[in-house]
Short mmCIF file of C-alpha atoms in Angstrom, two decimals:
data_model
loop_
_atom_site.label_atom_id
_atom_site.label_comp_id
_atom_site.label_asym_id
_atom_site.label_seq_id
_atom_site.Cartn_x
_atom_site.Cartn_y
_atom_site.Cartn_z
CA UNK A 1480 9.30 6.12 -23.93
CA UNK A 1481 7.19 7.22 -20.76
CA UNK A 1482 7.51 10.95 -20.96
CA UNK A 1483 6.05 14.28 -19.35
CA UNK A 1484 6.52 17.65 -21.18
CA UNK A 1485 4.77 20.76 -19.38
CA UNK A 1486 3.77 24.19 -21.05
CA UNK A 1487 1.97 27.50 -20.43
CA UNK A 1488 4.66 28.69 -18.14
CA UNK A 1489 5.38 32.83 -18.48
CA UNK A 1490 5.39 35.89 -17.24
CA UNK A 1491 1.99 37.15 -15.03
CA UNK A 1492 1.27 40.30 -12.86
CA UNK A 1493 0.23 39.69 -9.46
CA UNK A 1494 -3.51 38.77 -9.22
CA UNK A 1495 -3.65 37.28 -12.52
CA UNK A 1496 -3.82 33.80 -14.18
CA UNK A 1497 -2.16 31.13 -15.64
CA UNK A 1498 -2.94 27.92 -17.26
CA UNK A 1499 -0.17 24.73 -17.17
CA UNK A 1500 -0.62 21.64 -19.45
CA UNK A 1501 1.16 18.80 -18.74
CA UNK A 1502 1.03 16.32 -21.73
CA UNK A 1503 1.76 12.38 -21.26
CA UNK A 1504 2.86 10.27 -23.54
CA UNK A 1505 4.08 6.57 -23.29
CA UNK A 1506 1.63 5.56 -20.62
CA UNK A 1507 -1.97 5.88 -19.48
CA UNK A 1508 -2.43 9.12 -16.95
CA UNK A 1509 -6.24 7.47 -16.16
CA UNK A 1510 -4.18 4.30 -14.55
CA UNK A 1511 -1.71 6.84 -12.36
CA UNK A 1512 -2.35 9.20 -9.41
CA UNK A 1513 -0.60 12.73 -10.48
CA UNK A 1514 0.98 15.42 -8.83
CA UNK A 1515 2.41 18.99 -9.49
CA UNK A 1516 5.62 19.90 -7.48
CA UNK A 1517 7.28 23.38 -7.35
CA UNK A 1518 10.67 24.47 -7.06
CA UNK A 1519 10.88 28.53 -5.82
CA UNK A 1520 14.44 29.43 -7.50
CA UNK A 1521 17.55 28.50 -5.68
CA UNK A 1522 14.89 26.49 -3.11
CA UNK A 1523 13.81 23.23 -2.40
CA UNK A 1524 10.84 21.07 -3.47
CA UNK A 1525 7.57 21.32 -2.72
CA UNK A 1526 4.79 19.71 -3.14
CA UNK A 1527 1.72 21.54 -4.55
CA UNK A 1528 -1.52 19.20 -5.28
CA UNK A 1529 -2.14 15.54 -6.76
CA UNK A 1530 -5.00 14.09 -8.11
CA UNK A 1531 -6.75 10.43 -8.79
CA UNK A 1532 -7.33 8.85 -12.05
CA UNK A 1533 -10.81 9.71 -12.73
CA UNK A 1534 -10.45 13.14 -10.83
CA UNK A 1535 -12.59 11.79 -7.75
CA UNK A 1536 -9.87 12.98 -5.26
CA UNK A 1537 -7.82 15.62 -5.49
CA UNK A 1538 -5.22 17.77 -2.82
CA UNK A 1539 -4.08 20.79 -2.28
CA UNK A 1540 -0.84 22.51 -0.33
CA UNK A 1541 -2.61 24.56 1.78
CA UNK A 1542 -1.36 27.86 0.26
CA UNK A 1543 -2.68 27.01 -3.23
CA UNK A 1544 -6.27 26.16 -1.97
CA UNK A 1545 -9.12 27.85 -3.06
CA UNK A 1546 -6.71 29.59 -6.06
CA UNK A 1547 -5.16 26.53 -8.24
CA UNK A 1548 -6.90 23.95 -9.38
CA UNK A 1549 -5.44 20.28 -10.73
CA UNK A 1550 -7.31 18.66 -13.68
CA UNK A 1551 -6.99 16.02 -16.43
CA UNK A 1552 -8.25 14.89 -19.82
CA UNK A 1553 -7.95 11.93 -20.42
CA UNK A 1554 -8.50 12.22 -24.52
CA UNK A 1555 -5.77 14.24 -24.96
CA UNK A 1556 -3.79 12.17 -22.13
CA UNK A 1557 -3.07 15.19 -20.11
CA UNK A 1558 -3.01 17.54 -16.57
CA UNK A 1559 -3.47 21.08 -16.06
CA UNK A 1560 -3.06 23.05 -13.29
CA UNK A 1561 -5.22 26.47 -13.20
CA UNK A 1562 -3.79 28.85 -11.53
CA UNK A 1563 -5.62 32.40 -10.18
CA UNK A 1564 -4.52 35.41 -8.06
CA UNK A 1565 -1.19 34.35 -8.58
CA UNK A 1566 1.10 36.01 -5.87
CA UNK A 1567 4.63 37.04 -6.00
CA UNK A 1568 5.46 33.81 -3.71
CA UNK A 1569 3.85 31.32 -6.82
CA UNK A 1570 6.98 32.14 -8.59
CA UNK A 1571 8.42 28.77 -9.22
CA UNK A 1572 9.31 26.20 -11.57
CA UNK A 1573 6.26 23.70 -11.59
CA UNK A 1574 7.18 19.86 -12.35
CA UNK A 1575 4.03 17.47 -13.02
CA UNK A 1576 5.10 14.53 -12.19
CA UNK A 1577 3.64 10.66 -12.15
CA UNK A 1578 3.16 8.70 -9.26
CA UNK A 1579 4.49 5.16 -9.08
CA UNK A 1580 1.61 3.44 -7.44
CA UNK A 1581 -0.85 3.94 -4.36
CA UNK A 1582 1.11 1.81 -2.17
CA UNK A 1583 4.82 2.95 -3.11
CA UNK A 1584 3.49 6.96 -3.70
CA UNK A 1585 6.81 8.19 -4.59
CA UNK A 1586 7.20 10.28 -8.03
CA UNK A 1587 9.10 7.98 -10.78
CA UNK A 1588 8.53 9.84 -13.93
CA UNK A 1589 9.02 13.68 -13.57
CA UNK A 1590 8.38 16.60 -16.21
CA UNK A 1591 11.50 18.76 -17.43
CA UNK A 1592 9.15 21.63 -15.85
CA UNK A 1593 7.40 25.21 -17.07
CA UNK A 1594 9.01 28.10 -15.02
CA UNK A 1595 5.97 30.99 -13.67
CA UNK A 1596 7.23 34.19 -12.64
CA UNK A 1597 4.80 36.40 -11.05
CA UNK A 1598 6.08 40.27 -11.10
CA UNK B 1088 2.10 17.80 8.90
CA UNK B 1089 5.50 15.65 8.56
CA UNK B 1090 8.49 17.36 8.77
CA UNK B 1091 11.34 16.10 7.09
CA UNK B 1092 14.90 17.48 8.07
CA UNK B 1093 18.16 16.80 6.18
CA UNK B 1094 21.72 17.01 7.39
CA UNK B 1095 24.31 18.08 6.61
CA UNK B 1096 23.17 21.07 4.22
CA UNK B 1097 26.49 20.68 2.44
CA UNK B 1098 28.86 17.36 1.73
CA UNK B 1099 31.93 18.24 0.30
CA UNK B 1100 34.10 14.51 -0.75
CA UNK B 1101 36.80 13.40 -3.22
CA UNK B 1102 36.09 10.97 -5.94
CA UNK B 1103 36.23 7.68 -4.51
CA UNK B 1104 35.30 9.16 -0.64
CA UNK B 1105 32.16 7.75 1.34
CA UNK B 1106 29.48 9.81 1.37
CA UNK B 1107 26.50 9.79 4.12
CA UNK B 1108 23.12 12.35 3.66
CA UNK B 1109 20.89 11.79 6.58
CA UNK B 1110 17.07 12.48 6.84
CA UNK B 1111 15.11 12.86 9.88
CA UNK B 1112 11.19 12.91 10.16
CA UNK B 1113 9.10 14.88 13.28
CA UNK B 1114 7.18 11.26 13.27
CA UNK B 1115 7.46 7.67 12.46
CA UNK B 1116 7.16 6.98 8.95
CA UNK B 1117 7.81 3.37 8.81
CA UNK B 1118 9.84 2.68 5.55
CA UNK B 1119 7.71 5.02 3.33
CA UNK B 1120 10.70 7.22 2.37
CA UNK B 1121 12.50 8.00 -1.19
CA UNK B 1122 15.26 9.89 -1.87
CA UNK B 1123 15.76 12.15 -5.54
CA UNK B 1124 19.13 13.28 -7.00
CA UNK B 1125 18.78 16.57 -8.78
CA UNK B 1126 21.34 17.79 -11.26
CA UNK B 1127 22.11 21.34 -11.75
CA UNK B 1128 19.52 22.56 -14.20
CA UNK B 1129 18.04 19.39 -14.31
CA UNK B 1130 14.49 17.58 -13.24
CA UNK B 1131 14.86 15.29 -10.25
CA UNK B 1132 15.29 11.68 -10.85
CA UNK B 1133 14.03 9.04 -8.37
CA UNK B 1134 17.28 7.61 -6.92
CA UNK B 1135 15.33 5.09 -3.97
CA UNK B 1136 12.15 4.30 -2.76
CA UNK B 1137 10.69 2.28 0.33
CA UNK B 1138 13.80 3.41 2.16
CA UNK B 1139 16.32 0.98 0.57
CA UNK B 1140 14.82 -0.23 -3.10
CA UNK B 1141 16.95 1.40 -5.88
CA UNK B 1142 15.48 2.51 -8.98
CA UNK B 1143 15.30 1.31 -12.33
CA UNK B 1144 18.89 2.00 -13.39
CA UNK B 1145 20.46 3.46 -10.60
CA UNK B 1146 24.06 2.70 -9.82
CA UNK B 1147 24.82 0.05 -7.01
CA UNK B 1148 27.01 2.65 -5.37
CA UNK B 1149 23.56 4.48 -4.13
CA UNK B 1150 22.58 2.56 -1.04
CA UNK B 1151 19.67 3.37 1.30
CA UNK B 1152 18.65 2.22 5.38
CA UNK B 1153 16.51 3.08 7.66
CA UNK B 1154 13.14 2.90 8.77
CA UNK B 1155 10.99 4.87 11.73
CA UNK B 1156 12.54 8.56 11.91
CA UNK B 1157 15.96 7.92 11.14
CA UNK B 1158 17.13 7.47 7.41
CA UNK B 1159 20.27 7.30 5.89
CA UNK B 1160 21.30 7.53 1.69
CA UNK B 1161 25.00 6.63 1.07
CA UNK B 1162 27.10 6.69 -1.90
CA UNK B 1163 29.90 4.41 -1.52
CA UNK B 1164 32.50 6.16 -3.58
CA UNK B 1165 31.77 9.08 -5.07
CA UNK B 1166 32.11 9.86 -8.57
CA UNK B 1167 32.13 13.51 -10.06
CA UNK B 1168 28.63 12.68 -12.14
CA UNK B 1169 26.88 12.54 -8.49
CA UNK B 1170 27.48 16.33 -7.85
CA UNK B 1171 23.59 17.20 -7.33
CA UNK B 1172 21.18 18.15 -4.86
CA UNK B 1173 19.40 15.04 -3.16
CA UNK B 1174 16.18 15.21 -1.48
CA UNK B 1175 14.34 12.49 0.52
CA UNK B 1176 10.35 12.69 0.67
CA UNK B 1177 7.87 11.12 3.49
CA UNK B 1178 4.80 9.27 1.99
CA UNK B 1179 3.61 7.68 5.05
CA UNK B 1180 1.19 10.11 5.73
CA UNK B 1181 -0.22 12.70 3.14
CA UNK B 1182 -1.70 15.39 2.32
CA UNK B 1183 1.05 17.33 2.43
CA UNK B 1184 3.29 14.79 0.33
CA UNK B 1185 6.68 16.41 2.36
CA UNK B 1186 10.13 16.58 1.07
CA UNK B 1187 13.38 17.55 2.98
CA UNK B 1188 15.10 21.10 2.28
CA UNK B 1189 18.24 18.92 0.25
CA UNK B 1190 21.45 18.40 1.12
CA UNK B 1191 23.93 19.41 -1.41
CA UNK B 1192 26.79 17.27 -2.23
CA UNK B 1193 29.83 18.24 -3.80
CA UNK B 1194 32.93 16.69 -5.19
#
């Protein structure tokens, strides 16, 4: 079964850091572009940053640049996301997610999610 | 950036009722749109992708159409199970991978 289970979620004061994991199992993440999508509560979606296989390219919302930073290891299968001087507006639920293919970039498999609250 | 804008913000049907979400980008973005049903307290689930292709196991009664600006996800007749939040999301033209604020759909 192609599955995505996140962790390292929790409670952080303002200015400090966080570390998410994002572990894959059923498929290859080095064949699959992946992403990290956020969910502020009772808001929408949003996307946060996606990476290549390999780690050669790699995107960032523009209010996450410079502070998070989207990662893989491909031994143990999995994506991170470090975060740093978190802010109050960080609080979210983060979803990794996998993306389908190049050409049809939509997200088919999606995490159940690791909630950050920043306070 | 794409902005994607979806009406209404709230559908409220019957079981067996039509139901039509709309989604409107700032630009073109030919056919590269999808569309994700999210369950209360659940993950989202990719409903449609390419504007009209369903899913992997995604009921019939989920149709999608449109290309351009203009898109358009209907449900046929609604059943209670489809009570979610349903988001459509631009890939035409990223970074930023855009999604629409969701429009809620009750029955």
């Amino acid at each position: 079964e192609v599955q995505l289970v996140e962790s390292g979620g929790g409670l952080v004061q303002p200015g400090g850091s966080l570390r998410l994991s994002c572990a894959a199992s059923g498929f290859d993440i080095s064949t699959h572009w992946m992403t990290w999508v956020r969910q502020a509560p009772g808001k929408g979606l949003e996307w946060v940053a996606n990476m290549r296989y390999h780690g050669n390219e790699k995107y960032y919302v523009d209010s996450v640049k410079g502070r998070f930073t989207i990662s893989e290891d491909n031994a143990k299968n999995s994506l991170y996301l470090q975060m740093v001087s978190l802010r109050a507006e960080d609080t979210a639920v983060y979803y990794c997610a996998r993306v389908n293919d190049y050409s049809n970039y939509v997200l088919d498999v999606w995490g159940q999610g690791a909630t950050v609250t920043v306070s | 950036e794409i902005v994607m804008t979806q009406s209404p913000a709230t559908l409220s049907g019957s079981p067996g009722e039509r139901a039509t979400l709309s989604c409107r980008a700032s630009q073109s973005v030919s056919s590269k749109l999808a569309w994700y049903q999210q369950k209360p307290g659940q993950t989202p689930r990719l409903l449609i992708s390419g504007a009209s292709t369903r899913a992997p196991g995604v009921p019939a009664r989920f149709s999608g159409s449109g290309s351009g600006t203009e898109f358009t996800l209907t449900i046929s007749s609604l059943q209670s199970e489809d009570s979610a939040v349903y988001y459509c999301q631009q890939y035409y033209d990223w970074p930023p991978l855009t999604f629409g604020g969701g429009t809620k759909v009750e029955i």
